[in-house]
Amino acid sequence: MRPDSFELDNCLKCSVCNAACPVYAVHPGYPGPKHLGPELERLRLEGIATDTQWLEYCLGCHRCDLACPHQVGVSEMIARAKAHHPKPFTRALRDWWFARPGLLGKLTTIVPFVSNFFLRLKPVRWIMSKSMHITPKRRFPAYTRPTLRSSTNNRAERVLFFPGCFLTYNRPDLGRKVLELLERNGVAAELVSTGCCGVPAQANGEESLARDQAARHLAAMDEKLQSGMSVLTACASCGYQLKSGFGGLLAEDAKLASAAQRLAAQSYDLAEFLLERADKGKLDSAVHPIGRRVAYHAPCHSNAQGIGHPWMQLLRQIPGLKVEEVDAGCCGMSGTYGFKQEKYDVSMRVGQGIIDRLHILQPEQVATECATCQMQIEHGTGLPTVHPLEILLEAYNGEAI
Amino acid sequence: MESNRFDLVVIGAGIAGLTAAALATAESRKVALVSIGVGSLAQESCTMGPRQLEALPAEDDLDRAIGFFQEMCASAGCAFDGDRAQVCQLPTLMGSLQPAVLASRTVLNSALRAEQPTLIAGIGGLSGFDAQFLAEQLNRAAHTLDATPVFSATRIALPIALGIPVTAVRMAQAFDRDAAFRELFAASLHSAAKGFARVLLPGVLGLYSTDAQLAEFERMAGCQLGELPTLPPSIPGLRLYNRLIEHLRAQGIEFFAGYPVNQLEIADGVCTSVSIASPGRSHRLRAGAVILASSVGCRALLKGELDVDQYQRPINAQHVPVAHNLFAGCTDGKPGAHARTPAGRILAGYCAAANVCARKEEYAAR
């Protein structure tokens, strides 16, 4: 992707983006990334009104960007236009909540068991579907008290850990596993608890909220970044946002933009970080064998980081573990997208490729580092789905988790 | 533990890069393939005419390279058929006949065959493929070659919502994903094809379909099917690309897609690493050897025109290799000449990888 002003002229209309688009493949009405991106962008730049409901149907998977032979930032154009797309009140209300998973987390975890109880009740789900267009066909992930804390021990090397909303409010146990994995390798992690990374805000058309969130994170982290500390994420979408999202959001403020650049340069996916330690011979390689067949699904936002498949490389090092890659495209969940009633069918049709492939592979377990990919795969196949770090930690500890 | 070290890093996933990566993998090298988007195969379906092959040097190498490429395609489930000695006439979208010797199986299936009545089927709603026009033009073209006119035209309607407008990409995606669509499609072909042994179609038979799936589809349609690639993207070309990438990844190639290489680190005549301009910071791959298989990328990275020595290593103004382990998989062996044809690219990629593998000890990553 080439972020310069000439990029529109780089579009030769070859339609390779359409061929890569998961929504174009399953929805006959969707005009495709070529039309919603560069084609309409020409008109938008001229100030001609081109608003269309289809902007909302972009998954934000970045597959068009990665496939484009001329490095046009197709999905960015769509995302910018999406932010100005007006929605009817009930959907706007829903998207207001979906843009704020942190707030949702804070409220639901005041008394988590009550929230979980209510969110699972059929009448409640029916009311949510009627009043807010949230599909009753999916279950919300269980909420739990935000008990994740920084490492307390005094390791030589310290890093920042950006847990994101899911690890904070739904899976603090998974967050603790991240810390355990790091401690095992001589690294102490300090928690960055400034909330949501901003991907849900942008996906739901709230650019200014995402901008505020970005500025808040930078204010909290910048001093430590300047001292050279790395920032780790265990969520593909948070990771992609830290690496590539803040710079664009804060481009108008030179000071914040340079802080965003610093953050981008010092952000690592957990596996990327571990693999880099392996390079320096600093990764504990004392792993126990695990006799199991695992299918690994690479989330779109992990692909978009341009770092290959570091989790796949790490999992392959575990003796006895048979790892196969799913390699069947996008899962279709895309964070809050799959929860939206009008998009549920599209989401499931996109995910069908992975579901079919998993039926052929018949793994005992699926591994993927994105929380909502996990939800979609479990929803579509019923297969137990975990974060790959859980398998790695299991191999370190030599026992089932 | 294993990490970002590779015996060979190939830059560019066009037909040259894919061939180079496959050869090195077959020789048990650990290979990384880096590309910005889809390579040349999005624009062309890699069909080779006899003159392309005659224009290339190195007869033995060429036979080996083409043979290797055909083997690779066969094992990836996207057969690339033909025989260098047998020239056939392939119809084009503009209604001309082009001499060809090698092409994807379904593309080669469309070749002019004397005395074989052939139906050209347009698809309702799909613009840019006019069966009537094609049949008239091809009959005329056949006549000038002293062949009997054999082409007839029809138009099939598919009772299924394919989107507005219907595009070849959308049809191919439906073909891949939707069994009901394939059944309807095959049934329409079956009834249209009565009295014909063969039907020619616009290239729409899937972006991922394998030879076995296509054979099954032909069985359902009750006739042989030939594809004519339409305007870019070329569906048969993308299918070849997708199948080869899937095959190579299954063989263990690490594939870095979407971001360009922004730097080659060269010190003391050795290229030690390749940096990918991924978001945030460059992603560095340590390389035992590097093949530049993108002519655009080559010019940008080496900052100038490309001359190569006899091992296809780029050389500087003093005729000294830029790096001993850096090879150009985008020139067809002649100094300064970029490989402009598919056959030339296969040869260039094959020879570059063969040179890397021949210097095993020297270039293997430590």
Coordinates of N, CA and C in Angstrom, one line a residue, chain A residues 236-353:
Chain A
A236 N -4.6 -9.8 16.7 CA -4.2 -9.4 15.4 C -4.7 -8.0 15.0
S237 N -5.9 -7.7 15.4 CA -6.5 -6.4 15.0 C -5.9 -5.3 15.8
C238 N -5.7 -5.4 17.1 CA -5.0 -4.4 17.9 C -3.6 -4.2 17.3
G239 N -2.9 -5.3 17.0 CA -1.6 -5.2 16.4 C -1.5 -4.4 15.1
Y240 N -2.5 -4.7 14.2 CA -2.5 -4.0 13.0 C -2.8 -2.5 13.2
Q241 N -3.6 -2.2 14.1 CA -4.0 -0.8 14.4 C -2.8 -0.1 15.0
L242 N -2.1 -0.7 15.9 CA -0.9 0.0 16.5 C 0.1 0.3 15.4
K243 N 0.3 -0.7 14.5 CA 1.3 -0.6 13.5 C 0.9 0.4 12.3
S244 N -0.4 0.4 12.0 CA -0.7 1.2 10.8 C -1.8 2.1 10.9
G245 N -2.6 2.1 12.0 CA -3.8 2.9 12.1 C -3.6 4.3 12.6
F246 N -2.7 4.4 13.7 CA -2.7 5.7 14.4 C -2.1 6.8 13.5
G247 N -1.1 6.5 12.7 CA -0.4 7.5 11.9 C -1.4 8.2 11.0
G248 N -2.3 7.5 10.3 CA -3.3 8.1 9.5 C -4.3 8.9 10.2
L249 N -4.7 8.4 11.4 CA -5.7 9.1 12.2 C -5.2 10.5 12.7
L250 N -3.9 10.5 13.1 CA -3.3 11.7 13.7 C -2.4 12.5 12.8
A251 N -2.6 12.3 11.5 CA -1.6 12.9 10.6 C -1.5 14.4 10.7
E252 N -2.6 15.0 11.2 CA -2.6 16.5 11.2 C -1.9 17.1 12.4
D253 N -1.6 16.3 13.4 CA -0.8 16.8 14.5 C 0.6 16.2 14.4
A254 N 1.5 17.1 14.1 CA 2.9 16.6 13.8 C 3.5 15.9 15.0
K255 N 3.2 16.4 16.2 CA 3.8 15.7 17.4 C 3.3 14.3 17.6
L256 N 1.9 14.3 17.6 CA 1.3 13.0 17.7 C 1.6 12.0 16.6
A257 N 1.7 12.6 15.4 CA 2.1 11.7 14.2 C 3.4 11.1 14.4
S258 N 4.4 11.9 15.0 CA 5.7 11.3 15.1 C 5.7 10.2 16.3
A259 N 4.8 10.5 17.3 CA 4.7 9.5 18.3 C 4.1 8.2 17.8
A260 N 3.1 8.4 16.9 CA 2.4 7.2 16.3 C 3.4 6.4 15.4
Q261 N 4.3 7.1 14.8 CA 5.4 6.5 14.0 C 6.3 5.6 14.9
R262 N 6.6 6.2 16.1 CA 7.5 5.5 17.0 C 6.8 4.3 17.5
L263 N 5.5 4.4 17.8 CA 4.7 3.3 18.3 C 4.6 2.2 17.2
A264 N 4.4 2.6 16.0 CA 4.3 1.6 14.9 C 5.6 0.9 14.8
A265 N 6.7 1.6 14.9 CA 8.0 0.9 14.7 C 8.4 0.0 15.9
Q266 N 7.8 0.2 17.0 CA 8.1 -0.6 18.2 C 7.0 -1.6 18.6
S267 N 6.0 -1.7 17.8 CA 4.9 -2.7 18.1 C 5.2 -4.1 17.5
Y268 N 4.9 -5.1 18.2 CA 5.2 -6.5 17.8 C 4.0 -7.3 18.1
D269 N 3.6 -8.2 17.1 CA 2.8 -9.3 17.5 C 3.6 -10.2 18.4
L270 N 2.9 -10.8 19.4 CA 3.6 -11.7 20.3 C 4.5 -12.7 19.7
A271 N 4.0 -13.4 18.6 CA 4.7 -14.4 17.9 C 5.9 -13.8 17.2
E272 N 5.7 -12.6 16.6 CA 6.8 -11.9 15.9 C 7.9 -11.6 16.9
F273 N 7.5 -11.2 18.1 CA 8.5 -10.9 19.2 C 9.3 -12.1 19.6
L274 N 8.5 -13.2 19.8 CA 9.2 -14.5 20.2 C 10.1 -15.0 19.2
L275 N 9.7 -14.9 17.9 CA 10.5 -15.3 16.8 C 11.8 -14.5 16.7
E276 N 11.7 -13.2 17.0 CA 12.9 -12.4 16.9 C 13.9 -12.8 18.0
R277 N 13.3 -13.2 19.2 CA 14.2 -13.6 20.3 C 14.9 -14.9 19.9
A278 N 14.1 -15.8 19.1 CA 14.7 -17.0 18.7 C 15.9 -16.7 17.8
D279 N 15.8 -15.7 17.0 CA 16.9 -15.2 16.1 C 18.2 -15.0 17.0
K280 N 17.9 -14.4 18.1 CA 19.1 -14.0 19.0 C 19.4 -15.1 20.0
G281 N 18.8 -16.3 19.8 CA 19.1 -17.4 20.7 C 18.5 -17.2 22.1
K282 N 17.5 -16.4 22.2 CA 17.0 -16.1 23.5 C 15.6 -16.7 23.8
L283 N 15.2 -17.6 23.0 CA 13.9 -18.2 23.2 C 14.1 -19.6 23.8
D284 N 13.4 -19.8 24.9 CA 13.4 -21.1 25.6 C 12.9 -22.2 24.6
S285 N 13.7 -23.2 24.3 CA 13.3 -24.2 23.3 C 13.0 -25.5 24.0
A286 N 12.9 -25.5 25.3 CA 12.6 -26.7 26.1 C 11.1 -27.0 26.1
V287 N 10.6 -27.5 24.9 CA 9.1 -27.8 24.9 C 8.8 -29.3 24.9
H288 N 7.7 -29.6 25.5 CA 7.3 -31.0 25.6 C 6.5 -31.3 24.3
P289 N 6.5 -32.6 23.9 CA 5.7 -32.9 22.7 C 4.2 -32.9 23.0
I290 N 3.5 -32.6 21.9 CA 2.0 -32.7 22.0 C 1.5 -33.5 20.8
G291 N 0.9 -34.6 21.1 CA 0.4 -35.4 20.0 C -1.0 -35.0 19.6
R292 N -1.1 -34.1 18.6 CA -2.4 -33.6 18.2 C -2.4 -33.1 16.8
R293 N -3.6 -33.1 16.2 CA -3.7 -32.5 14.8 C -4.4 -31.1 15.0
V294 N -3.7 -30.1 14.6 CA -4.2 -28.7 14.8 C -4.3 -28.0 13.4
A295 N -5.4 -27.3 13.2 CA -5.5 -26.5 12.0 C -5.3 -25.0 12.4
Y296 N -4.4 -24.3 11.7 CA -4.1 -22.9 12.0 C -4.8 -22.0 10.9
H297 N -5.6 -21.1 11.4 CA -6.2 -20.0 10.6 C -5.5 -18.7 10.8
A298 N -4.9 -18.1 9.7 CA -4.3 -16.8 9.8 C -5.3 -15.7 9.7
P299 N -5.5 -14.9 10.7 CA -6.5 -13.8 10.6 C -6.1 -12.8 9.6
C300 N -7.1 -12.1 9.0 CA -6.8 -11.1 7.9 C -5.8 -10.1 8.5
H301 N -6.1 -9.6 9.7 CA -5.3 -8.5 10.2 C -3.9 -9.0 10.6
S302 N -3.7 -10.3 10.7 CA -2.3 -10.8 10.8 C -1.6 -10.8 9.5
N303 N -2.3 -11.2 8.4 CA -1.8 -11.2 7.1 C -1.4 -9.8 6.7
A304 N -2.3 -8.8 7.1 CA -2.1 -7.4 6.7 C -0.8 -6.8 7.4
Q305 N -0.3 -7.5 8.4 CA 0.9 -6.9 9.0 C 2.2 -7.2 8.2
G306 N 2.1 -8.0 7.2 CA 3.2 -8.3 6.3 C 4.4 -9.0 7.0
I307 N 4.1 -9.8 8.0 CA 5.2 -10.5 8.8 C 5.2 -12.0 8.5
G308 N 4.5 -12.4 7.5 CA 4.4 -13.9 7.3 C 3.4 -14.5 8.3
H309 N 3.7 -15.7 8.7 CA 2.9 -16.4 9.7 C 3.7 -16.9 10.9
P310 N 4.1 -15.9 11.7 CA 5.0 -16.3 12.8 C 4.4 -17.4 13.8
W311 N 3.1 -17.3 14.0 CA 2.5 -18.4 14.9 C 2.7 -19.8 14.3
M312 N 2.5 -19.8 13.0 CA 2.6 -21.1 12.3 C 4.1 -21.6 12.5
Q313 N 5.0 -20.7 12.4 CA 6.4 -21.1 12.5 C 6.7 -21.6 14.0
L314 N 6.1 -20.9 14.9 CA 6.3 -21.3 16.3 C 5.7 -22.7 16.6
L315 N 4.4 -22.8 16.1 CA 3.7 -24.1 16.4 C 4.4 -25.3 15.7
R316 N 5.1 -25.0 14.6 CA 5.7 -26.1 13.9 C 6.9 -26.6 14.7
Q317 N 7.4 -25.9 15.7 CA 8.6 -26.3 16.4 C 8.2 -27.3 17.5
I318 N 6.9 -27.4 17.8 CA 6.5 -28.3 18.9 C 6.5 -29.8 18.4
P319 N 7.3 -30.6 19.0 CA 7.3 -32.0 18.5 C 6.0 -32.7 18.7
G320 N 5.7 -33.5 17.7 CA 4.4 -34.3 17.8 C 3.2 -33.6 17.3
L321 N 3.3 -32.2 17.3 CA 2.1 -31.4 16.9 C 2.0 -31.4 15.3
K322 N 0.9 -31.8 14.8 CA 0.8 -31.8 13.3 C -0.1 -30.5 13.0
V323 N 0.6 -29.6 12.4 CA -0.1 -28.3 12.1 C -0.4 -28.2 10.6
E324 N -1.6 -28.0 10.3 CA -2.0 -27.7 8.9 C -2.6 -26.3 8.8
E325 N -2.3 -25.6 7.7 CA -2.9 -24.3 7.6 C -4.3 -24.4 6.9
V326 N -5.2 -23.6 7.4 CA -6.6 -23.7 6.9 C -6.5 -23.0 5.5
D327 N -5.9 -21.9 5.3 CA -5.7 -21.2 4.0 C -7.0 -21.2 3.2
A328 N -8.1 -20.7 3.7 CA -9.3 -20.7 3.0 C -9.9 -19.3 3.1
G329 N -9.1 -18.3 3.2 CA -9.6 -16.9 3.1 C -10.1 -16.4 4.4
C330 N -10.9 -15.3 4.3 CA -11.5 -14.6 5.5 C -12.6 -15.4 6.1
C331 N -12.7 -15.3 7.5 CA -13.7 -16.1 8.2 C -15.1 -15.4 8.2
G332 N -15.1 -14.0 7.8 CA -16.3 -13.3 7.7 C -16.9 -12.7 8.9
M333 N -16.2 -12.9 10.1 CA -16.7 -12.4 11.3 C -16.4 -10.9 11.4
S334 N -15.2 -10.5 11.2 CA -14.7 -9.1 11.2 C -15.3 -8.3 12.4
G335 N -14.9 -8.8 13.6 CA -15.3 -8.1 14.8 C -16.8 -8.0 15.0
T336 N -17.3 -6.8 15.0 CA -18.7 -6.7 15.3 C -19.6 -6.9 14.1
Y337 N -19.0 -7.0 12.9 CA -19.8 -7.2 11.6 C -20.7 -8.4 11.7
G338 N -20.2 -9.5 12.2 CA -21.0 -10.8 12.2 C -22.1 -10.7 13.2
F339 N -22.1 -9.8 14.1 CA -23.2 -9.6 15.1 C -24.4 -8.8 14.5
K340 N -24.1 -8.2 13.4 CA -25.2 -7.3 12.9 C -26.2 -8.1 12.1
Q341 N -27.4 -7.9 12.4 CA -28.5 -8.8 11.9 C -28.5 -8.8 10.3
E342 N -28.4 -7.6 9.7 CA -28.5 -7.5 8.3 C -27.2 -8.1 7.6
K343 N -26.2 -8.3 8.4 CA -24.9 -8.8 7.8 C -24.6 -10.2 8.2
Y344 N -25.5 -10.8 9.0 CA -25.2 -12.2 9.5 C -25.0 -13.2 8.4
D345 N -25.9 -13.1 7.4 CA -25.9 -14.1 6.3 C -24.6 -14.0 5.5
V346 N -24.3 -12.7 5.2 CA -23.0 -12.4 4.4 C -21.9 -13.0 5.2
S347 N -21.8 -12.7 6.5 CA -20.7 -13.2 7.4 C -20.6 -14.7 7.3
M348 N -21.7 -15.4 7.4 CA -21.7 -16.9 7.3 C -21.3 -17.4 6.0
R349 N -21.8 -16.7 4.9 CA -21.4 -17.2 3.6 C -19.9 -17.0 3.3
V350 N -19.4 -15.9 3.8 CA -17.9 -15.7 3.7 C -17.2 -16.8 4.4
G351 N -17.7 -17.1 5.6 CA -17.0 -18.1 6.4 C -17.1 -19.5 5.9
Q352 N -18.0 -19.7 5.0 CA -18.3 -21.1 4.5 C -17.0 -21.8 4.0
G353 N -16.2 -21.0 3.3 CA -14.9 -21.5 2.8 C -14.1 -22.2 3.9

